[in-house]
Short mmCIF file of C-alpha atoms in Angstrom, two decimals:
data_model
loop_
_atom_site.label_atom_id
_atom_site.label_comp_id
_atom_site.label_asym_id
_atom_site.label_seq_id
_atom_site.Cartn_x
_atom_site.Cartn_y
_atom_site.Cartn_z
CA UNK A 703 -16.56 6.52 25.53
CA UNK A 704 -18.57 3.50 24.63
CA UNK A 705 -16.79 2.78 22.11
CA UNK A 706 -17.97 1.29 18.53
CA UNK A 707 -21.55 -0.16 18.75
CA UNK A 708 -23.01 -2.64 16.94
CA UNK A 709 -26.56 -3.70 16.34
CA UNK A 710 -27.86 -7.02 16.47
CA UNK A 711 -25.29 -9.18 18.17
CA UNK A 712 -26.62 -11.97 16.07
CA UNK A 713 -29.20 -12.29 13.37
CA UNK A 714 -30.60 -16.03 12.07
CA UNK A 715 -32.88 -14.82 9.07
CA UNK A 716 -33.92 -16.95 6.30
CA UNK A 717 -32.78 -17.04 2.90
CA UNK A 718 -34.41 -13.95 0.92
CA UNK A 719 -34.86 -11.38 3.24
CA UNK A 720 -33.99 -8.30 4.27
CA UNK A 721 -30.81 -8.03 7.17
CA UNK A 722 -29.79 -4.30 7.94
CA UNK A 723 -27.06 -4.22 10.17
CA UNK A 724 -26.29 -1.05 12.21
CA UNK A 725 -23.30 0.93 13.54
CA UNK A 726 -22.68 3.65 15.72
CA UNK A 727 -18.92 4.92 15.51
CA UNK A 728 -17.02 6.62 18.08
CA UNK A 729 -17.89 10.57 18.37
CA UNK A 730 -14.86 12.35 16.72
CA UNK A 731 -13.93 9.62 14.44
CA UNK A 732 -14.00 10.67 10.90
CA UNK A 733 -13.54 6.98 8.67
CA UNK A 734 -15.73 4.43 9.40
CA UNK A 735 -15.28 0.79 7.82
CA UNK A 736 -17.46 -2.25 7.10
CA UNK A 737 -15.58 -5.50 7.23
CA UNK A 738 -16.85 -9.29 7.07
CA UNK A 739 -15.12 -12.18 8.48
CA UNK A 740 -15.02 -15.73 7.60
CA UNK A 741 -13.04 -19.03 8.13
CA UNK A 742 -12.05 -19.40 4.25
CA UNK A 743 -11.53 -15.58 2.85
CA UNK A 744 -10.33 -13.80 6.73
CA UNK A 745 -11.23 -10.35 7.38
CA UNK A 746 -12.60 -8.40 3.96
CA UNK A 747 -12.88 -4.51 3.63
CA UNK A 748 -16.45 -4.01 2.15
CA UNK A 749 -16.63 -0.62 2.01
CA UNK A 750 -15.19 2.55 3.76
CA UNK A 751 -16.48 6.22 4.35
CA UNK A 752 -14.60 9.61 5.04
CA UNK A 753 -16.24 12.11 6.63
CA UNK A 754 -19.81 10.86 5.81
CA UNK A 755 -18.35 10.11 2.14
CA UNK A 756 -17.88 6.55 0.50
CA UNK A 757 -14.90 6.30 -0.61
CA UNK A 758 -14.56 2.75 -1.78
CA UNK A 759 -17.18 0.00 -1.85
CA UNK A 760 -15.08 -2.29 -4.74
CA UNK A 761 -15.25 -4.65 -1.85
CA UNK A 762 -18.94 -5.43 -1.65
CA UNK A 763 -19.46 -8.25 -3.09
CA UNK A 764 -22.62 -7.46 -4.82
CA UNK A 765 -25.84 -5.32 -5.94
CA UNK A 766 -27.57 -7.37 -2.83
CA UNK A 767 -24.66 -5.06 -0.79
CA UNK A 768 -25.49 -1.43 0.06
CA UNK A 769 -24.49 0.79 2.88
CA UNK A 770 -25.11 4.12 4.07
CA UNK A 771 -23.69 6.94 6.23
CA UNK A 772 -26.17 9.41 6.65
CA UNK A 773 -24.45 11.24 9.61
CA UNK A 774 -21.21 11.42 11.71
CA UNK A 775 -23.00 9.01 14.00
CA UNK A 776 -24.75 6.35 12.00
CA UNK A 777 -24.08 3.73 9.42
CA UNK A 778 -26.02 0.75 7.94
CA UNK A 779 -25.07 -2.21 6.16
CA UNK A 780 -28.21 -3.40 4.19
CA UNK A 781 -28.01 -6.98 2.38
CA UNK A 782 -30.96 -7.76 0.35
CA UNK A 783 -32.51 -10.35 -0.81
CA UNK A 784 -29.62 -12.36 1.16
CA UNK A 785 -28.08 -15.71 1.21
CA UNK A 786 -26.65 -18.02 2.84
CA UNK A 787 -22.82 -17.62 1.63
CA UNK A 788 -23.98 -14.29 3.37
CA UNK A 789 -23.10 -16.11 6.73
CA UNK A 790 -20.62 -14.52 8.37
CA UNK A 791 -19.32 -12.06 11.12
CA UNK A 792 -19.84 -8.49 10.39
CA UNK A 793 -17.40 -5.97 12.18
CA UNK A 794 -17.91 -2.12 11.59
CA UNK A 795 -14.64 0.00 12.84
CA UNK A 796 -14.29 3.30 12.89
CA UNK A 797 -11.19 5.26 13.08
CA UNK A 798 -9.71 9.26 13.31
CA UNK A 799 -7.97 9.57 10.46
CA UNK A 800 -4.94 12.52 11.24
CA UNK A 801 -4.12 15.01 8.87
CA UNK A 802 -0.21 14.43 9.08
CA UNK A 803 -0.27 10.82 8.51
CA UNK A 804 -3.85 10.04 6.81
CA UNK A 805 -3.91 7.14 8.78
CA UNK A 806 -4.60 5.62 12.59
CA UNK A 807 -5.87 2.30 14.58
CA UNK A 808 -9.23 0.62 13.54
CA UNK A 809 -11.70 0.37 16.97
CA UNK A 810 -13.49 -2.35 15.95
CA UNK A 811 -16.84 -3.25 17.09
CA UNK A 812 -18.10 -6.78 18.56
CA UNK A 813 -19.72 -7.33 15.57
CA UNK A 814 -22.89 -8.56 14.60
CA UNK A 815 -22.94 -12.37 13.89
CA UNK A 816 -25.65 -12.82 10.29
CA UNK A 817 -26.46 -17.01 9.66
CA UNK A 818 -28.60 -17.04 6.99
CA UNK A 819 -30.32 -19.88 6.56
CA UNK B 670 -3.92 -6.98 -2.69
CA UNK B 671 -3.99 -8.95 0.51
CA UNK B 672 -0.88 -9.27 2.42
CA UNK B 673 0.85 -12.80 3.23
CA UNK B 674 1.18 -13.80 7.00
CA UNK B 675 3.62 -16.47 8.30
CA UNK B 676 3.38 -18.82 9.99
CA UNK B 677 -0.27 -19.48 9.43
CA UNK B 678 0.25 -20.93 13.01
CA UNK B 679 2.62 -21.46 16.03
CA UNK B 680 2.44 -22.95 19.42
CA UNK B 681 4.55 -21.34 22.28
CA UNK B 682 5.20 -22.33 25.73
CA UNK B 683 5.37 -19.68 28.17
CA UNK B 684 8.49 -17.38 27.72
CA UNK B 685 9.17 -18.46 24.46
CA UNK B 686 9.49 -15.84 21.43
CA UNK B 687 7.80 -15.88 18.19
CA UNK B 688 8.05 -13.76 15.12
CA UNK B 689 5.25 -13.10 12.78
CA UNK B 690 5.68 -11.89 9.08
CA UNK B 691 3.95 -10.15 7.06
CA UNK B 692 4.85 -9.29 2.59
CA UNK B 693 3.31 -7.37 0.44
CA UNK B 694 3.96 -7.19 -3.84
CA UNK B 695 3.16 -3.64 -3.45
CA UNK B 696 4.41 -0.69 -2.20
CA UNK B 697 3.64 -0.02 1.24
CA UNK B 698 2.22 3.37 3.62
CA UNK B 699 1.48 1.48 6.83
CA UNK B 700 1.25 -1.62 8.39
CA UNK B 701 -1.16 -2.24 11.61
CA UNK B 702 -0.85 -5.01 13.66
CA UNK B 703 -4.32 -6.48 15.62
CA UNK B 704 -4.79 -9.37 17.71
CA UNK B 705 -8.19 -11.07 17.98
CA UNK B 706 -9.14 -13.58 20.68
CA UNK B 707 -11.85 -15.93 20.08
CA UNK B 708 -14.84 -14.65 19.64
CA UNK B 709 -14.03 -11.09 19.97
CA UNK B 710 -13.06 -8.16 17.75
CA UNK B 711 -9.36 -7.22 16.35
CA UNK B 712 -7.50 -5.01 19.23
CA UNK B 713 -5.51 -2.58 17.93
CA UNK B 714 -1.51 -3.01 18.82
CA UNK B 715 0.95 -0.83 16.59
CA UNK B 716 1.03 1.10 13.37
CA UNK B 717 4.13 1.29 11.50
CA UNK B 718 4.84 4.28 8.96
CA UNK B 719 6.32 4.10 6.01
CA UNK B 720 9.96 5.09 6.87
CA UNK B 721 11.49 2.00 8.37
CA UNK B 722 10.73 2.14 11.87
CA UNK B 723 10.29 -0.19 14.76
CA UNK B 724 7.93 0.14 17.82
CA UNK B 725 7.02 -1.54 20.91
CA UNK B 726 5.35 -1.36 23.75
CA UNK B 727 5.64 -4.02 26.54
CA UNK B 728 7.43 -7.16 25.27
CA UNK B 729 5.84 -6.59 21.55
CA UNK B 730 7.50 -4.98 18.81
CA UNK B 731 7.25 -4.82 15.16
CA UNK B 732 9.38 -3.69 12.54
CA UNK B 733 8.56 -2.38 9.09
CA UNK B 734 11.16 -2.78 5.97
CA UNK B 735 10.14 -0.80 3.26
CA UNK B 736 12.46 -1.89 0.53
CA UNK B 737 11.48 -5.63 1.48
CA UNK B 738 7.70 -4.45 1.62
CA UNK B 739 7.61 -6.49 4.59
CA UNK B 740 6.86 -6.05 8.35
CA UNK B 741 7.71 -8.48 11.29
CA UNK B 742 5.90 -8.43 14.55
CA UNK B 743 8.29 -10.00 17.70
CA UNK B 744 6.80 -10.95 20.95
CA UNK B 745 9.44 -12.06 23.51
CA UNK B 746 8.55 -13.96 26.77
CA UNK B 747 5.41 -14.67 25.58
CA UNK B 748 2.25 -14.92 28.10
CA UNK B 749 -0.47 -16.98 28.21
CA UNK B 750 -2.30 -13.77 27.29
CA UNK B 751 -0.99 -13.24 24.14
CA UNK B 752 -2.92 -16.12 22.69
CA UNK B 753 -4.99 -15.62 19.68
CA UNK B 754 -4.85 -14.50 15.82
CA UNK B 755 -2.74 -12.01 14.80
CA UNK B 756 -3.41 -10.03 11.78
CA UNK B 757 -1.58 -7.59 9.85
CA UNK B 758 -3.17 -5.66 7.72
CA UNK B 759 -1.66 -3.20 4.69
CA UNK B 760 -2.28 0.44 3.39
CA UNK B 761 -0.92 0.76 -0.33
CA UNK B 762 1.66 3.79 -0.80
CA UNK B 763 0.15 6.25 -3.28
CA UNK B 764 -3.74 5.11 -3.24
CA UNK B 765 -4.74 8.21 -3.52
CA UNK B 766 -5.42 11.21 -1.00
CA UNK B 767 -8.06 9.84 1.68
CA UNK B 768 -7.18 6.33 0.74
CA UNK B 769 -7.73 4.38 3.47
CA UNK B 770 -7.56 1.06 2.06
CA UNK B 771 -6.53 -1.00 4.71
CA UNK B 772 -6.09 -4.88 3.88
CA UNK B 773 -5.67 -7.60 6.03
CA UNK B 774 -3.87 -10.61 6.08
CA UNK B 775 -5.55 -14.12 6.95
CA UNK B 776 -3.83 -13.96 10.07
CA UNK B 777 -1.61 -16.24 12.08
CA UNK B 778 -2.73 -18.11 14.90
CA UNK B 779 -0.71 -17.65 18.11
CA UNK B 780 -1.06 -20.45 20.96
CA UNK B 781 0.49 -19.95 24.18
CA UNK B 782 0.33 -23.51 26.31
CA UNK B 783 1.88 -23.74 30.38
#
C-alpha cells in the first residue's frame, strides 16, 4: 500500500488566499484526521471523520477552517482567506478504527508544509 | 485536554535507558506512543488499553496506570536510532461512542550521542 498521501509537499502562498490541502487515506481505513504542527502549540487535532462523517472539528481554529470528506478516499483541508499564524505543518492520518476496541495506530502522512506569507 | 510529557528533553549515550512520562487530569481509554524524526511524520510504536497493561516490542516498552492516569514509555540500550521526539498522545474514557479524540502531548525530545 502507498500508504497516506499528501498533496502539496509545501505551499508558500501569500497572505489572503485560498490554500486547499489534500489527502488520500489508506484503502480500508475508516477515521481519517487533520492535525497541524508547530514549534509553540505541538501537534493539534483539527478535525476528525468516521466513516465519511465529521465527528469533531472543535479543533479548527476558525470560520477561515473547513474540511471535507466526500468519499472513503478523499479529504480536503481548505483555509481561506489565510494568514500567516496559518504557517505550519499539516499532517492528515488516517486510521482503521476496530469494532472491539474503537481505537488503533494513526498512519500519518508526510505532510504538507503551508508558509504563508 | 492535552497530556503532560516529561522530560521535555534528554540526552543518552548509547546503551543508556530513558523513561518517558506521560499524565493526564482525566480519565483515560488509550494511550499511543509515536516517535517523529526530523522532518518526518509521527511513526506509530504501541497502543496501550485501558486495563493496565504493558507492551513491548524490541527494547521499547510502555506501561499504562490507569488509577495514576499516567503512562511511561522505557527504552533500554538505547540506539543511535532511537533519536527523535516522542509523543504520547491520549483518548478520554467515556467520550462518547466513535470518539476518537486522540490528543497529543508536546512531546519529549530524545537524543542519542556515540
Amino acid at each position: 500500500d502507498a500508504g497516506v498521501i499528501q498533496s502539496p509537499r509545501h505551499e508558500v502562498t501569500e497572505m489572503g488566499q485560498e490554500v486547499t490541502l489534500r489527502c488520500k487515506p489508506i484503502s480500508g481505513h475508516n477515521s481519517l484526521f487533520w492535525y497541524r504542527q508547530t514549534m509553540m502549540r505541538g501537534l493539534e487535532l483539527l478535525i476528525y471523520f468516521n466513516n465519511n462523517v465529521p465527528i469533531d472539528d472543535s479543533g479548527m481554529p476558525e470560520d477561515r477552517f473547513s474540511a471535507k470528506m466526500p468519499n472513503a478516499s478523499f479529504s480536503t483541508l481548505k483555509i481561506q482567506p489565510s494568514e500567516p499564524r496559518d504557517s505550519a505543518v499539516y499532517f492528515c492520518a488516517s486510521s482503521f478504527a476496530s469494532i472491539r476496541t474503537n481505537t488503533g495506530e494513526l498512519f500519518f502522512g508526510e505532510g504538507s508544509r503551508l508558509t504563508v506569507l | 485536554q492535552q497530556p503532560v510529557q516529561s522530560p521535555q528533553a534528554v540526552i543518552l549515550r548509547e546503551g543508556e535507558d530513558a523513561v518517558i512520562n506521560c499524565s493526564s487530569s482525566k480519565a483515560l481509554y488509550s494511550v499511543h506512543w509515536y516517535r517523529q524524526k526530523h522532518g518526518e511524520a509521527p511513526v506509530f510504536l504501541m497502543i496501550l488499553l485501558k486495563g493496565g497493561e504493558q507492551k513491548g516490542h524490541d527494547k521499547i516498552s510502555a506501561s499504562f496506570n490507569e488509577k495514576k492516569q499516567q503512562s511511561s514509555l522505557y527504552l533500554t540500550a538505547s540506539q543511535l536510532s532511537y533519536s527523535g521526539t516522542y509523543f504520547c498522545g491520549t483518548e478520554i474514557w467515556g467520550s462518547g461512542a466513535g470518539s476518537y479524540q486522540l490528543t497529543f502531548g508536546k512531546g519529549t525530545k530524545l537524543s542519542v550521542i556515540p
